XYZ file of C-alpha atoms in Angstrom:
345
model
C 54.324 59.563 59.366
C 54.489 57.599 56.086
C 51.962 58.489 53.414
C 49.387 55.723 53.023
C 49.585 53.693 49.844
C 46.272 54.917 48.521
C 46.208 58.502 49.786
C 45.355 60.900 46.930
C 47.436 63.852 48.091
C 46.947 66.509 45.455
C 48.872 69.435 44.032
C 48.431 73.109 44.776
C 44.748 73.015 43.790
C 43.983 69.953 45.912
C 43.313 67.710 42.897
C 44.315 64.040 43.048
C 47.714 63.360 41.532
C 47.969 61.132 38.455
C 48.797 57.567 39.475
C 52.259 57.672 37.904
C 53.194 60.865 39.755
C 51.808 59.546 43.048
C 53.792 56.308 42.691
C 56.975 58.189 41.809
C 56.602 60.195 45.022
C 56.059 57.041 47.038
C 59.190 55.433 45.608
C 61.268 58.424 46.706
C 60.234 57.813 50.325
C 59.860 54.036 50.305
C 61.558 51.801 52.880
C 61.629 48.006 52.871
C 61.100 47.075 56.522
C 60.667 43.282 56.398
C 61.523 40.225 54.309
C 60.751 36.507 54.329
C 61.664 33.626 52.038
C 59.033 31.178 50.797
C 59.019 27.609 52.165
C 60.523 26.295 48.899
C 63.197 28.991 48.887
C 62.387 30.139 45.346
C 60.501 33.317 46.268
C 61.014 36.382 48.433
C 58.297 38.471 50.071
C 59.148 42.034 51.093
C 57.015 44.526 53.030
C 57.295 48.311 52.941
C 56.263 51.402 54.898
C 53.133 51.849 52.734
C 51.620 48.541 53.849
C 52.452 46.768 50.596
C 53.937 43.309 50.144
C 55.803 42.442 46.954
C 56.600 38.885 45.866
C 59.757 38.290 43.816
C 60.956 35.151 42.034
C 64.497 34.553 43.277
C 64.883 31.583 40.948
C 64.114 33.761 37.902
C 66.340 36.627 39.075
C 69.264 34.251 39.735
C 68.998 32.290 36.481
C 71.583 32.699 33.719
C 68.817 34.006 31.425
C 67.591 36.655 33.879
C 66.414 39.945 32.386
C 65.575 43.252 34.046
C 61.946 42.149 34.218
C 63.052 39.159 36.335
C 64.109 41.574 39.070
C 60.644 43.127 39.392
C 57.787 41.732 41.503
C 55.481 38.977 40.315
C 52.841 40.972 42.173
C 52.365 43.719 44.754
C 49.324 43.806 47.057
C 48.043 46.011 49.864
C 48.456 43.930 53.029
C 47.826 46.571 55.706
C 46.757 50.194 56.064
C 49.934 50.889 58.043
C 53.563 49.812 57.537
C 54.536 46.142 57.294
C 56.906 45.837 60.245
C 57.554 42.086 60.130
C 57.125 39.015 57.909
C 57.532 35.283 58.592
C 56.749 32.103 56.646
C 55.188 28.802 57.644
C 54.964 25.834 55.266
C 51.726 27.208 53.777
C 51.346 30.821 54.843
C 53.122 34.159 54.782
C 52.495 36.056 58.024
C 52.545 39.857 57.956
C 52.440 42.208 60.947
C 51.468 45.856 61.219
C 49.732 48.166 63.689
C 47.767 45.912 66.027
C 47.168 43.083 63.559
C 48.697 39.885 62.250
C 47.531 38.457 58.907
C 48.124 35.167 57.096
C 48.300 34.839 53.314
C 48.427 31.600 51.327
C 51.775 31.315 49.529
C 50.006 29.459 46.714
C 47.860 32.551 46.019
C 50.504 35.263 46.365
C 51.229 37.095 43.146
C 47.730 36.433 41.853
C 45.286 39.274 41.342
C 42.755 39.744 44.148
C 44.804 37.898 46.781
C 42.973 37.966 50.137
C 44.144 37.108 53.633
C 43.353 33.668 55.067
C 42.864 35.067 58.571
C 43.521 38.115 60.749
C 44.360 38.109 64.447
C 44.613 41.099 66.770
C 46.511 40.862 70.061
C 44.278 41.860 72.997
C 45.134 45.488 73.914
C 45.229 46.770 77.473
C 42.848 49.607 76.561
C 40.491 50.475 73.708
C 42.695 53.461 72.841
C 45.827 51.340 72.344
C 46.832 49.924 68.943
C 50.420 48.724 69.482
C 52.495 47.845 66.452
C 53.928 44.352 66.057
C 57.639 44.943 65.494
C 58.995 41.415 65.092
C 57.819 37.831 64.468
C 59.529 34.542 65.266
C 58.121 31.118 64.389
C 58.515 28.199 66.773
C 58.230 24.883 64.927
C 58.575 23.111 68.284
C 54.952 23.883 69.218
C 53.555 25.471 66.021
C 53.373 28.954 67.496
C 54.434 32.466 66.587
C 56.034 34.948 68.993
C 55.193 38.639 68.573
C 57.102 41.711 69.803
C 54.708 44.498 70.771
C 54.965 48.254 70.836
C 53.145 48.106 74.174
C 56.078 46.356 75.864
C 54.565 42.852 75.705
C 55.877 39.678 74.081
C 52.969 37.459 73.061
C 52.772 33.837 71.965
C 50.011 32.693 69.599
C 49.071 29.106 68.762
C 48.949 28.917 64.950
C 46.529 25.989 64.972
C 43.832 27.673 67.048
C 44.704 31.371 66.717
C 44.670 31.653 70.514
C 47.125 33.887 72.372
C 48.531 31.477 74.951
C 51.065 33.700 76.777
C 51.558 37.405 77.355
C 55.071 37.989 78.619
C 55.361 41.243 80.568
C 58.568 42.804 81.854
C 59.749 45.345 79.284
C 58.843 48.911 80.238
C 58.701 50.198 76.652
C 58.647 49.087 72.991
C 59.919 45.584 72.236
C 61.952 45.920 69.049
C 63.400 42.477 68.337
C 63.158 38.750 69.072
C 65.310 35.652 68.637
C 64.488 32.013 69.395
C 66.990 29.554 70.821
C 67.137 26.452 68.634
C 67.821 23.801 71.263
C 65.619 25.160 74.039
C 62.002 26.422 74.276
C 63.266 29.925 75.000
C 63.001 33.344 73.399
C 65.150 36.470 73.700
C 63.617 39.933 73.419
C 65.259 43.343 73.188
C 63.563 46.661 73.843
C 63.590 50.411 74.125
C 64.141 50.073 77.889
C 67.704 48.881 77.259
C 67.149 45.291 78.395
C 67.443 41.877 76.811
C 65.141 39.364 78.472
C 65.173 35.578 78.195
C 61.772 33.877 78.443
C 60.686 30.277 78.985
C 57.994 29.740 76.344
C 56.464 26.776 78.200
C 55.758 28.567 81.470
C 55.715 32.140 80.191
C 58.198 33.187 82.875
C 61.280 35.382 82.630
C 64.501 33.400 83.026
C 67.154 36.063 82.664
C 67.507 39.852 82.499
C 70.494 41.635 80.931
C 70.691 45.416 81.283
C 73.157 45.877 78.449
C 73.710 49.615 78.907
C 74.950 49.065 82.474
C 78.042 47.197 81.239
C 80.786 49.784 80.802
C 82.320 48.152 77.720
C 78.956 48.206 75.895
C 77.524 51.507 77.102
C 77.279 54.499 74.765
C 75.162 57.043 76.670
C 75.282 59.511 73.779
C 73.287 57.013 71.665
C 70.795 55.916 74.320
C 70.189 52.505 75.852
C 67.649 50.972 73.405
C 68.239 47.494 71.950
C 67.328 47.401 68.261
C 68.717 44.056 67.070
C 69.716 40.661 68.411
C 70.483 37.146 67.212
C 71.384 33.916 68.970
C 73.385 30.793 68.181
C 73.564 28.070 70.840
C 74.918 29.685 74.033
C 75.855 32.913 72.260
C 73.979 36.126 71.594
C 74.831 39.277 69.681
C 72.869 42.475 70.315
C 73.142 46.195 69.664
C 71.381 49.503 69.180
C 72.262 52.423 71.431
C 74.894 50.255 73.171
C 77.712 48.875 71.021
C 77.115 45.729 68.992
C 78.405 43.039 71.368
C 78.835 39.264 71.466
C 77.626 37.714 74.747
C 78.012 34.315 76.378
C 74.521 33.664 77.717
C 75.281 31.097 80.417
C 77.799 33.318 82.159
C 76.049 36.569 81.110
C 79.406 37.890 79.916
C 80.131 40.345 77.072
C 83.071 38.705 75.280
C 83.528 40.842 72.145
C 82.634 44.467 71.469
C 82.590 45.028 67.711
C 84.339 48.154 66.335
C 81.273 49.857 64.820
C 80.497 53.435 65.813
C 76.987 53.584 64.343
C 73.816 52.062 65.826
C 73.041 48.750 64.116
C 69.491 47.879 63.016
C 69.779 44.192 62.071
C 72.217 41.414 62.866
C 72.551 37.689 62.169
C 74.983 34.815 62.600
C 76.250 33.151 59.443
C 78.769 30.310 59.796
C 81.686 31.846 61.740
C 80.726 35.455 60.993
C 78.353 38.115 62.252
C 76.610 40.216 59.585
C 75.241 43.590 60.698
C 73.961 46.805 59.223
C 72.125 50.024 59.930
C 73.120 53.364 61.293
C 74.222 56.212 59.081
C 75.327 54.676 55.804
C 74.391 51.992 53.263
C 76.906 49.409 54.458
C 76.847 45.720 55.342
C 79.491 44.795 57.918
C 81.028 41.318 58.017
C 82.596 40.692 61.419
C 84.667 37.859 62.839
C 83.693 36.561 66.274
C 87.036 37.818 67.574
C 85.881 41.365 66.805
C 87.903 41.952 63.647
C 86.124 43.674 60.768
C 86.454 41.292 57.832
C 84.636 43.411 55.241
C 82.648 46.589 54.823
C 80.415 46.022 51.800
C 78.522 48.895 50.095
C 74.740 48.483 49.698
C 72.074 50.412 47.829
C 69.816 51.119 50.852
C 70.633 52.323 54.339
C 70.055 48.910 55.885
C 66.890 48.074 57.846
C 66.466 44.308 57.372
C 68.512 41.253 56.393
C 67.242 37.900 55.146
C 69.524 34.882 54.805
C 68.031 32.313 52.423
C 68.995 28.779 53.500
C 66.145 26.535 52.304
C 67.129 25.869 48.679
C 70.851 25.153 48.056
C 70.732 26.779 44.609
C 69.202 29.954 46.058
C 71.387 30.508 49.117
C 71.734 34.265 49.072
C 71.590 37.216 51.452
C 69.046 39.940 50.685
C 69.288 43.438 52.141
C 66.428 45.941 52.412
C 66.215 49.431 53.825
C 65.555 53.057 52.953
C 65.044 52.435 49.242
C 62.594 50.603 46.953
C 65.524 48.361 45.986
C 66.535 45.113 47.682
C 70.165 44.086 47.226
C 70.996 40.438 46.526
C 74.360 39.039 47.628
C 75.332 35.686 46.108
C 78.334 35.712 48.408
C 79.042 37.982 51.338
C 81.695 40.021 49.571
C 79.736 41.964 46.975
C 76.270 42.883 45.737
C 75.315 40.851 42.656
C 72.176 42.828 41.666
C 69.076 44.517 43.088
C 65.403 43.649 43.055
C 63.033 46.629 42.828
C 59.501 47.455 44.030
C 59.086 49.849 41.091
């Protein structure tokens, strides 16, 4: 279990460690688990396993006059007692998710000293002993809602205007790891530890489709398990992976069309133009894959990859940022090489 951000674990005599020594120890074991771009595209929020959120100025770090100080946070604040598993941004708020709670923070106040949450919401648990983590967030602008992936196997929908949980989508038999919204339809995909990808109708709260990925011979890798760790969707296409091989699917026909040649288990994936970007597994590598299955590039990264964030909002700040098992966040100004790294330290 990760050491809490404020825990004064002492030396051999049980005395609290000096702040500098404590922070140095944290940095050795720090992982960046979540990222989100600001509505204007000029800032990046990143959450780590100590419950902290750091806010970086992408515009300053990308400028021709950028210095080392430009690559450090404008501010770091304690968002949760547990890890920050997911982040998402509305036009006014940064949403952060941890163990059993979802918080909203005003973007206009982030980076300022004494920043406090605007509101906190807790999904209703099935028992008083249960505090399921929220592993993924997806925002639906169609109806101003947020979709949450729960460690208790539930997918929940919350109305952002009222803070009311409007749907609880049950079907997964274990952790829900990842979510993806379909752009043209009021539908959501979810992938879980039970080895299934499920398609949900967000209007009715009903399950539309079930794909047991590990039961398809071309995708199955029993030695790695059946869990689904990552997925993304683009129109009628989906890419997903984890224990099973990273695979491109045609959703209407429920057909796996391309199995990508990656032996390791991928942790995050996204579509970008005519490519699939994926990372995770054993090494610090970002894979750029063509839809045909060909590996276009294998790009070295600083961290063993846990999360990707593609910045599309501001044309002058269109970059890919990569976080993982390191206090550093790599910035790619094109998909072929790492330009520089931001740092929590």
